[in-house]
Amino acid sequence: MYNKDIVMFGDFFGHKKNVSHVLAVDIGTASISAVLAAAYLKENKREILRIFRYQVNLVAYSNTKESGDRTSRLLKEKLLKAFAEASAALREISFGHIDLLLVSFSDPFFLDEKIEKKVFRANLQAPINQTEINYILKSLEEDAKHSHGSLAAASSEALAYLVNGYEVTSPIGYKAKSLEVFAALTLITPILKEYIESAKNKFFPECSVKYFSDARVLWNALRLTDNLSEPLLFLDIGGEVTGVFLASSAGIEHTGAATFGIRTLERRISASFGMDHLDAEAMLKMYTAGTLDDPKKDKIEKIISLALTDWWSEIHKALLRLGIKGLPKKAMVSGGGADFSVFPVFIKENMKETDIIILKSEAFKDFFYPSSSNQGSLLGGGDVILSALLLFAI
């Protein structure tokens, strides 16, 4: 499928390239995953070239004196490895650079904040242009930096505009006295941003970079694919945490994370059976598939029941922070937890009047070419962020 000659032809004649190379990176609490892909502009299709996966165990350092430094070094190590292997893969296909780096952060690696700014323009006769809007967005990032001294602005996205006090779809071209911009900012730790920028500059110095929170990736992906017709509750079940937020066509309200994920459940199974993490993971998969023998099945069901009760208590705390007293009509389950039936089944039992939707990578299959076996595919709930992230490659 892959055809590098398309790129060379476009470059030779100076036309806009039909294909660009993209590296998408999802930074989670249990793993860092990355995808090298070719994005075809005219066809609006993506082709998976390579997939890279790296397990991380942040909990191993959480109770140690050096937890912050150890966690930071672990993330740096995995990020450098992902970039190095992506660079090597590009050389294998005789193309040495990427055009765009897309990076997404799961809870608790980000803080999403809504912020606004109103400016009174000096030249009322000059029409508003994109440069002026970009300047305001950049100043909003600086404002956020002063408000959150320990965090750095990774990205800003304009949500709405007011020109002379009236809302407009786009302010470009208006001659106005005042312009007000409402924006969403994604903030991360400066050290994490430095690690990503350093790795990018080392392996792909010419590429541009875009940052997202997982919450905004999912929200924007649903908007792009016209799948956000009414408000819904999002439960993004990751390795160590569950992101909880309320999404609608108007925006997204993120409440933070419930401190419980797939790895939390696996650790409880591991402790109860006296087995290591990998065996506990295998046992949970066998239980989900219905292939576990009865004695073990009875025991694991009790463990899961107690664990999910604790998990649900954390979800309720998050809902209260969102100001949601009743249960929503629709809920969407994503992340690695969507691949384990115990989570969706438990949610349905406790939200009987709510329509439960399982979001997996396959929901975006129309935007991808089928992958050959040696390249691999993005599958299930665990890869949904990477699939959704690649929608922004075009």
PDB file of C-alpha atoms in Angstrom, residues 161-388:
ATOM      1  CA  TYR A 161     -15.546  34.583  19.673  1.00  0.00           C
ATOM      2  CA  LEU A 162     -17.357  37.819  20.469  1.00  0.00           C
ATOM      3  CA  VAL A 163     -16.962  40.787  18.111  1.00  0.00           C
ATOM      4  CA  ASN A 164     -18.210  44.040  19.673  1.00  0.00           C
ATOM      5  CA  GLY A 165     -20.088  41.857  22.171  1.00  0.00           C
ATOM      6  CA  TYR A 166     -21.814  39.653  19.567  1.00  0.00           C
ATOM      7  CA  GLU A 167     -20.946  36.008  19.049  1.00  0.00           C
ATOM      8  CA  VAL A 168     -19.661  35.094  15.576  1.00  0.00           C
ATOM      9  CA  THR A 169     -18.534  31.818  14.036  1.00  0.00           C
ATOM     10  CA  SER A 170     -15.276  33.384  12.862  1.00  0.00           C
ATOM     11  CA  PRO A 171     -14.069  36.944  13.580  1.00  0.00           C
ATOM     12  CA  ILE A 172     -11.724  37.074  10.575  1.00  0.00           C
ATOM     13  CA  GLY A 173     -12.528  40.001   8.295  1.00  0.00           C
ATOM     14  CA  TYR A 174     -14.568  41.987  10.841  1.00  0.00           C
ATOM     15  CA  LYS A 175     -13.658  45.609  11.606  1.00  0.00           C
ATOM     16  CA  ALA A 176     -14.332  45.924  15.299  1.00  0.00           C
ATOM     17  CA  LYS A 177     -13.640  47.865  18.446  1.00  0.00           C
ATOM     18  CA  SER A 178     -13.385  44.775  20.656  1.00  0.00           C
ATOM     19  CA  LEU A 179     -12.608  41.117  20.237  1.00  0.00           C
ATOM     20  CA  GLU A 180     -13.181  38.505  22.935  1.00  0.00           C
ATOM     21  CA  VAL A 181     -11.777  34.988  22.650  1.00  0.00           C
ATOM     22  CA  PHE A 182     -12.917  32.011  24.706  1.00  0.00           C
ATOM     23  CA  ALA A 183     -10.366  29.195  24.660  1.00  0.00           C
ATOM     24  CA  ALA A 184      -9.498  25.824  26.140  1.00  0.00           C
ATOM     25  CA  LEU A 185      -5.922  25.297  27.271  1.00  0.00           C
ATOM     26  CA  THR A 186      -4.138  22.039  27.990  1.00  0.00           C
ATOM     27  CA  LEU A 187      -1.441  22.387  30.650  1.00  0.00           C
ATOM     28  CA  ILE A 188       1.280  19.871  31.485  1.00  0.00           C
ATOM     29  CA  THR A 189       4.395  19.838  33.639  1.00  0.00           C
ATOM     30  CA  PRO A 190       7.345  21.759  32.154  1.00  0.00           C
ATOM     31  CA  ILE A 191       9.659  18.757  32.579  1.00  0.00           C
ATOM     32  CA  LEU A 192       7.357  16.469  30.570  1.00  0.00           C
ATOM     33  CA  LYS A 193       7.081  19.073  27.830  1.00  0.00           C
ATOM     34  CA  GLU A 194      10.877  19.431  27.836  1.00  0.00           C
ATOM     35  CA  TYR A 195      11.311  15.663  27.421  1.00  0.00           C
ATOM     36  CA  ILE A 196       9.010  15.603  24.398  1.00  0.00           C
ATOM     37  CA  GLU A 197      10.553  18.682  22.791  1.00  0.00           C
ATOM     38  CA  SER A 198      14.090  17.359  23.357  1.00  0.00           C
ATOM     39  CA  ALA A 199      13.247  13.988  21.799  1.00  0.00           C
ATOM     40  CA  LYS A 200      11.535  15.717  18.885  1.00  0.00           C
ATOM     41  CA  ASN A 201      14.495  18.016  18.281  1.00  0.00           C
ATOM     42  CA  LYS A 202      16.901  15.084  18.423  1.00  0.00           C
ATOM     43  CA  PHE A 203      15.096  12.775  16.013  1.00  0.00           C
ATOM     44  CA  PHE A 204      12.631  14.962  14.065  1.00  0.00           C
ATOM     45  CA  PRO A 205      13.829  18.585  14.298  1.00  0.00           C
ATOM     46  CA  GLU A 206      11.836  19.794  11.281  1.00  0.00           C
ATOM     47  CA  CYS A 207       8.393  18.522  12.264  1.00  0.00           C
ATOM     48  CA  SER A 208       5.657  20.559  13.910  1.00  0.00           C
ATOM     49  CA  VAL A 209       3.987  19.344  17.101  1.00  0.00           C
ATOM     50  CA  LYS A 210       0.441  19.469  18.445  1.00  0.00           C
ATOM     51  CA  TYR A 211      -0.541  18.585  22.001  1.00  0.00           C
ATOM     52  CA  PHE A 212      -3.903  17.338  23.273  1.00  0.00           C
ATOM     53  CA  SER A 213      -5.468  15.957  26.417  1.00  0.00           C
ATOM     54  CA  ASP A 214      -7.216  12.606  25.987  1.00  0.00           C
ATOM     55  CA  ALA A 215     -10.462  14.345  26.893  1.00  0.00           C
ATOM     56  CA  ARG A 216     -10.150  16.858  24.050  1.00  0.00           C
ATOM     57  CA  VAL A 217      -8.995  14.182  21.592  1.00  0.00           C
ATOM     58  CA  LEU A 218     -12.152  12.163  22.180  1.00  0.00           C
ATOM     59  CA  TRP A 219     -14.421  15.194  22.139  1.00  0.00           C
ATOM     60  CA  ASN A 220     -12.981  16.573  18.909  1.00  0.00           C
ATOM     61  CA  ALA A 221     -12.995  13.125  17.274  1.00  0.00           C
ATOM     62  CA  LEU A 222     -16.695  12.681  18.043  1.00  0.00           C
ATOM     63  CA  ARG A 223     -17.420  16.145  16.673  1.00  0.00           C
ATOM     64  CA  LEU A 224     -15.433  15.474  13.491  1.00  0.00           C
ATOM     65  CA  THR A 225     -17.337  12.257  12.884  1.00  0.00           C
ATOM     66  CA  ASP A 226     -20.743  13.750  13.773  1.00  0.00           C
ATOM     67  CA  ASN A 227     -21.210  11.442  16.759  1.00  0.00           C
ATOM     68  CA  LEU A 228     -22.029  14.028  19.410  1.00  0.00           C
ATOM     69  CA  SER A 229     -25.709  14.735  18.858  1.00  0.00           C
ATOM     70  CA  GLU A 230     -26.593  14.952  22.551  1.00  0.00           C
ATOM     71  CA  PRO A 231     -24.806  15.248  25.906  1.00  0.00           C
ATOM     72  CA  LEU A 232     -23.124  12.152  27.264  1.00  0.00           C
ATOM     73  CA  LEU A 233     -21.022  11.063  30.183  1.00  0.00           C
ATOM     74  CA  PHE A 234     -17.544   9.840  29.286  1.00  0.00           C
ATOM     75  CA  LEU A 235     -15.803   7.154  31.353  1.00  0.00           C
ATOM     76  CA  ASP A 236     -12.305   6.684  29.921  1.00  0.00           C
ATOM     77  CA  ILE A 237     -10.915   3.682  31.811  1.00  0.00           C
ATOM     78  CA  GLY A 238      -7.138   3.599  31.650  1.00  0.00           C
ATOM     79  CA  GLY A 239      -4.381   1.683  33.371  1.00  0.00           C
ATOM     80  CA  GLU A 240      -4.357   3.447  36.741  1.00  0.00           C
ATOM     81  CA  VAL A 241      -7.156   6.013  36.507  1.00  0.00           C
ATOM     82  CA  THR A 242     -10.582   6.580  34.983  1.00  0.00           C
ATOM     83  CA  GLY A 243     -11.100   9.934  33.322  1.00  0.00           C
ATOM     84  CA  VAL A 244     -14.587  11.317  33.905  1.00  0.00           C
ATOM     85  CA  PHE A 245     -16.087  14.142  31.881  1.00  0.00           C
ATOM     86  CA  LEU A 246     -19.320  15.405  30.409  1.00  0.00           C
ATOM     87  CA  ALA A 247     -19.343  16.094  26.670  1.00  0.00           C
ATOM     88  CA  SER A 248     -21.765  17.872  24.361  1.00  0.00           C
ATOM     89  CA  SER A 249     -21.564  19.644  21.014  1.00  0.00           C
ATOM     90  CA  ALA A 250     -20.978  22.876  22.951  1.00  0.00           C
ATOM     91  CA  GLY A 251     -17.945  21.685  24.873  1.00  0.00           C
ATOM     92  CA  ILE A 252     -16.498  19.359  27.450  1.00  0.00           C
ATOM     93  CA  GLU A 253     -16.338  19.541  31.235  1.00  0.00           C
ATOM     94  CA  HIS A 254     -13.476  17.565  32.702  1.00  0.00           C
ATOM     95  CA  THR A 255     -13.549  16.713  36.378  1.00  0.00           C
ATOM     96  CA  GLY A 256     -10.225  14.974  36.717  1.00  0.00           C
ATOM     97  CA  ALA A 257      -9.744  11.291  37.406  1.00  0.00           C
ATOM     98  CA  ALA A 258     -11.121   8.540  39.568  1.00  0.00           C
ATOM     99  CA  THR A 259      -8.050   6.834  41.007  1.00  0.00           C
ATOM    100  CA  PHE A 260      -8.922   3.356  39.797  1.00  0.00           C
ATOM    101  CA  GLY A 261      -8.126   1.594  36.524  1.00  0.00           C
ATOM    102  CA  ILE A 262      -7.453  -1.817  34.985  1.00  0.00           C
ATOM    103  CA  ARG A 263      -4.111  -2.190  36.748  1.00  0.00           C
ATOM    104  CA  THR A 264      -5.810  -1.479  40.085  1.00  0.00           C
ATOM    105  CA  LEU A 265      -8.134  -4.406  39.499  1.00  0.00           C
ATOM    106  CA  GLU A 266      -5.268  -6.654  38.367  1.00  0.00           C
ATOM    107  CA  ARG A 267      -3.240  -5.830  41.496  1.00  0.00           C
ATOM    108  CA  ARG A 268      -6.131  -6.919  43.693  1.00  0.00           C
ATOM    109  CA  ILE A 269      -6.361 -10.209  41.802  1.00  0.00           C
ATOM    110  CA  SER A 270      -2.590 -10.592  42.069  1.00  0.00           C
ATOM    111  CA  ALA A 271      -2.594 -10.031  45.844  1.00  0.00           C
ATOM    112  CA  SER A 272      -5.524 -12.379  46.454  1.00  0.00           C
ATOM    113  CA  PHE A 273      -4.141 -15.257  44.369  1.00  0.00           C
ATOM    114  CA  GLY A 274      -0.497 -14.666  45.290  1.00  0.00           C
ATOM    115  CA  MET A 275       0.578 -14.350  41.672  1.00  0.00           C
ATOM    116  CA  ASP A 276       2.560 -11.821  39.644  1.00  0.00           C
ATOM    117  CA  HIS A 277       1.092  -9.048  37.532  1.00  0.00           C
ATOM    118  CA  LEU A 278       1.255 -10.877  34.197  1.00  0.00           C
ATOM    119  CA  ASP A 279      -0.562 -13.933  35.569  1.00  0.00           C
ATOM    120  CA  ALA A 280      -3.236 -11.700  37.094  1.00  0.00           C
ATOM    121  CA  GLU A 281      -3.686  -9.948  33.751  1.00  0.00           C
ATOM    122  CA  ALA A 282      -4.020 -13.313  31.993  1.00  0.00           C
ATOM    123  CA  MET A 283      -6.545 -14.523  34.561  1.00  0.00           C
ATOM    124  CA  LEU A 284      -8.690 -11.403  34.123  1.00  0.00           C
ATOM    125  CA  LYS A 285      -8.664 -11.930  30.354  1.00  0.00           C
ATOM    126  CA  MET A 286      -9.662 -15.575  30.789  1.00  0.00           C
ATOM    127  CA  TYR A 287     -12.501 -14.562  33.086  1.00  0.00           C
ATOM    128  CA  THR A 288     -13.692 -11.975  30.575  1.00  0.00           C
ATOM    129  CA  ALA A 289     -13.541 -14.583  27.796  1.00  0.00           C
ATOM    130  CA  GLY A 290     -15.472 -17.107  29.920  1.00  0.00           C
ATOM    131  CA  THR A 291     -12.667 -19.717  29.908  1.00  0.00           C
ATOM    132  CA  LEU A 292     -11.768 -19.728  33.614  1.00  0.00           C
ATOM    133  CA  ASP A 293     -12.506 -22.914  35.645  1.00  0.00           C
ATOM    134  CA  ASP A 294     -15.268 -22.721  38.271  1.00  0.00           C
ATOM    135  CA  PRO A 295     -13.218 -22.598  41.524  1.00  0.00           C
ATOM    136  CA  LYS A 296     -11.098 -19.700  40.283  1.00  0.00           C
ATOM    137  CA  LYS A 297     -14.132 -18.088  38.665  1.00  0.00           C
ATOM    138  CA  ASP A 298     -16.042 -17.965  41.970  1.00  0.00           C
ATOM    139  CA  LYS A 299     -13.087 -16.420  43.781  1.00  0.00           C
ATOM    140  CA  ILE A 300     -12.303 -13.843  41.123  1.00  0.00           C
ATOM    141  CA  GLU A 301     -15.953 -12.793  40.927  1.00  0.00           C
ATOM    142  CA  LYS A 302     -15.893 -11.824  44.606  1.00  0.00           C
ATOM    143  CA  ILE A 303     -12.677  -9.852  44.114  1.00  0.00           C
ATOM    144  CA  ILE A 304     -14.062  -8.071  41.060  1.00  0.00           C
ATOM    145  CA  SER A 305     -17.378  -7.305  42.765  1.00  0.00           C
ATOM    146  CA  LEU A 306     -15.692  -5.622  45.736  1.00  0.00           C
ATOM    147  CA  ALA A 307     -13.193  -3.808  43.516  1.00  0.00           C
ATOM    148  CA  LEU A 308     -15.833  -2.438  41.155  1.00  0.00           C
ATOM    149  CA  THR A 309     -17.902  -1.224  44.103  1.00  0.00           C
ATOM    150  CA  ASP A 310     -14.894   0.841  45.183  1.00  0.00           C
ATOM    151  CA  TRP A 311     -14.406   2.002  41.584  1.00  0.00           C
ATOM    152  CA  TRP A 312     -18.051   3.084  41.336  1.00  0.00           C
ATOM    153  CA  SER A 313     -17.705   5.064  44.561  1.00  0.00           C
ATOM    154  CA  GLU A 314     -14.826   6.990  42.960  1.00  0.00           C
ATOM    155  CA  ILE A 315     -16.936   7.614  39.844  1.00  0.00           C
ATOM    156  CA  HIS A 316     -19.741   9.055  41.977  1.00  0.00           C
ATOM    157  CA  LYS A 317     -17.291  11.468  43.628  1.00  0.00           C
ATOM    158  CA  ALA A 318     -16.208  12.621  40.174  1.00  0.00           C
ATOM    159  CA  LEU A 319     -19.837  13.083  39.093  1.00  0.00           C
ATOM    160  CA  LEU A 320     -20.498  15.230  42.153  1.00  0.00           C
ATOM    161  CA  ARG A 321     -17.519  17.407  41.197  1.00  0.00           C
ATOM    162  CA  LEU A 322     -19.187  17.850  37.811  1.00  0.00           C
ATOM    163  CA  GLY A 323     -22.418  18.830  39.570  1.00  0.00           C
ATOM    164  CA  ILE A 324     -24.296  15.825  38.134  1.00  0.00           C
ATOM    165  CA  LYS A 325     -26.878  14.610  40.648  1.00  0.00           C
ATOM    166  CA  GLY A 326     -28.943  12.333  38.440  1.00  0.00           C
ATOM    167  CA  LEU A 327     -27.631   9.796  35.953  1.00  0.00           C
ATOM    168  CA  PRO A 328     -27.291  10.918  32.310  1.00  0.00           C
ATOM    169  CA  LYS A 329     -29.300   9.385  29.463  1.00  0.00           C
ATOM    170  CA  LYS A 330     -26.156   8.344  27.610  1.00  0.00           C
ATOM    171  CA  ALA A 331     -22.730   7.197  28.747  1.00  0.00           C
ATOM    172  CA  MET A 332     -19.720   6.276  26.635  1.00  0.00           C
ATOM    173  CA  VAL A 333     -17.055   3.861  27.882  1.00  0.00           C
ATOM    174  CA  SER A 334     -13.595   4.030  26.298  1.00  0.00           C
ATOM    175  CA  GLY A 335     -10.000   3.159  27.080  1.00  0.00           C
ATOM    176  CA  GLY A 336      -8.549  -0.233  27.925  1.00  0.00           C
ATOM    177  CA  GLY A 337     -11.419  -0.891  30.327  1.00  0.00           C
ATOM    178  CA  ALA A 338     -13.818  -1.038  27.387  1.00  0.00           C
ATOM    179  CA  ASP A 339     -12.100  -4.307  26.379  1.00  0.00           C
ATOM    180  CA  PHE A 340     -12.992  -5.976  29.689  1.00  0.00           C
ATOM    181  CA  SER A 341     -16.703  -6.735  29.900  1.00  0.00           C
ATOM    182  CA  VAL A 342     -16.692  -6.492  33.710  1.00  0.00           C
ATOM    183  CA  PHE A 343     -16.644  -2.685  33.503  1.00  0.00           C
ATOM    184  CA  PRO A 344     -19.452  -2.129  30.940  1.00  0.00           C
ATOM    185  CA  VAL A 345     -21.611  -4.823  32.578  1.00  0.00           C
ATOM    186  CA  PHE A 346     -21.176  -3.254  36.023  1.00  0.00           C
ATOM    187  CA  ILE A 347     -21.978   0.213  34.642  1.00  0.00           C
ATOM    188  CA  LYS A 348     -25.164  -1.066  33.004  1.00  0.00           C
ATOM    189  CA  GLU A 349     -26.275  -2.758  36.224  1.00  0.00           C
ATOM    190  CA  ASN A 350     -25.871   0.526  38.099  1.00  0.00           C
ATOM    191  CA  MET A 351     -27.160   2.840  35.356  1.00  0.00           C
ATOM    192  CA  LYS A 352     -30.192   0.869  34.185  1.00  0.00           C
ATOM    193  CA  GLU A 353     -31.892   3.886  32.565  1.00  0.00           C
ATOM    194  CA  THR A 354     -28.734   4.960  30.759  1.00  0.00           C
ATOM    195  CA  ASP A 355     -27.818   3.938  27.233  1.00  0.00           C
ATOM    196  CA  ILE A 356     -24.258   2.558  27.421  1.00  0.00           C
ATOM    197  CA  ILE A 357     -22.054   2.995  24.328  1.00  0.00           C
ATOM    198  CA  ILE A 358     -18.699   1.215  24.004  1.00  0.00           C
ATOM    199  CA  LEU A 359     -16.158   3.265  22.046  1.00  0.00           C
ATOM    200  CA  LYS A 360     -13.333   1.307  20.417  1.00  0.00           C
ATOM    201  CA  SER A 361     -10.805   1.981  17.670  1.00  0.00           C
ATOM    202  CA  GLU A 362     -13.008   0.213  15.144  1.00  0.00           C
ATOM    203  CA  ALA A 363     -15.402   3.188  15.311  1.00  0.00           C
ATOM    204  CA  PHE A 364     -12.913   5.133  13.143  1.00  0.00           C
ATOM    205  CA  LYS A 365     -12.089   2.338  10.672  1.00  0.00           C
ATOM    206  CA  ASP A 366     -13.488   4.284   7.696  1.00  0.00           C
ATOM    207  CA  PHE A 367     -10.596   6.752   8.056  1.00  0.00           C
ATOM    208  CA  PHE A 368      -7.930   4.041   7.808  1.00  0.00           C
ATOM    209  CA  TYR A 369      -6.637   1.738   5.116  1.00  0.00           C
ATOM    210  CA  PRO A 370      -6.643  -1.935   6.184  1.00  0.00           C
ATOM    211  CA  SER A 371      -3.256  -2.792   7.681  1.00  0.00           C
ATOM    212  CA  SER A 372      -1.175  -5.749   6.603  1.00  0.00           C
ATOM    213  CA  SER A 373      -0.287  -8.268   9.292  1.00  0.00           C
ATOM    214  CA  ASN A 374       3.344  -7.136   9.675  1.00  0.00           C
ATOM    215  CA  GLN A 375       2.294  -3.524  10.308  1.00  0.00           C
ATOM    216  CA  GLY A 376      -0.360  -4.318  12.897  1.00  0.00           C
ATOM    217  CA  SER A 377      -3.666  -2.600  13.562  1.00  0.00           C
ATOM    218  CA  LEU A 378      -5.184  -0.296  16.135  1.00  0.00           C
ATOM    219  CA  LEU A 379      -7.786  -2.369  17.950  1.00  0.00           C
ATOM    220  CA  GLY A 380     -10.203  -2.175  20.845  1.00  0.00           C
ATOM    221  CA  GLY A 381     -10.684   0.413  23.537  1.00  0.00           C
ATOM    222  CA  GLY A 382      -7.018   0.477  24.475  1.00  0.00           C
ATOM    223  CA  ASP A 383      -6.071   2.005  21.108  1.00  0.00           C
ATOM    224  CA  VAL A 384      -8.992   4.394  20.766  1.00  0.00           C
ATOM    225  CA  ILE A 385      -6.929   7.471  21.662  1.00  0.00           C
ATOM    226  CA  LEU A 386      -4.305   6.698  19.016  1.00  0.00           C
ATOM    227  CA  SER A 387      -7.009   6.126  16.394  1.00  0.00           C
ATOM    228  CA  ALA A 388      -8.796   9.351  17.309  1.00  0.00           C
TER     229      ALA A 388
END
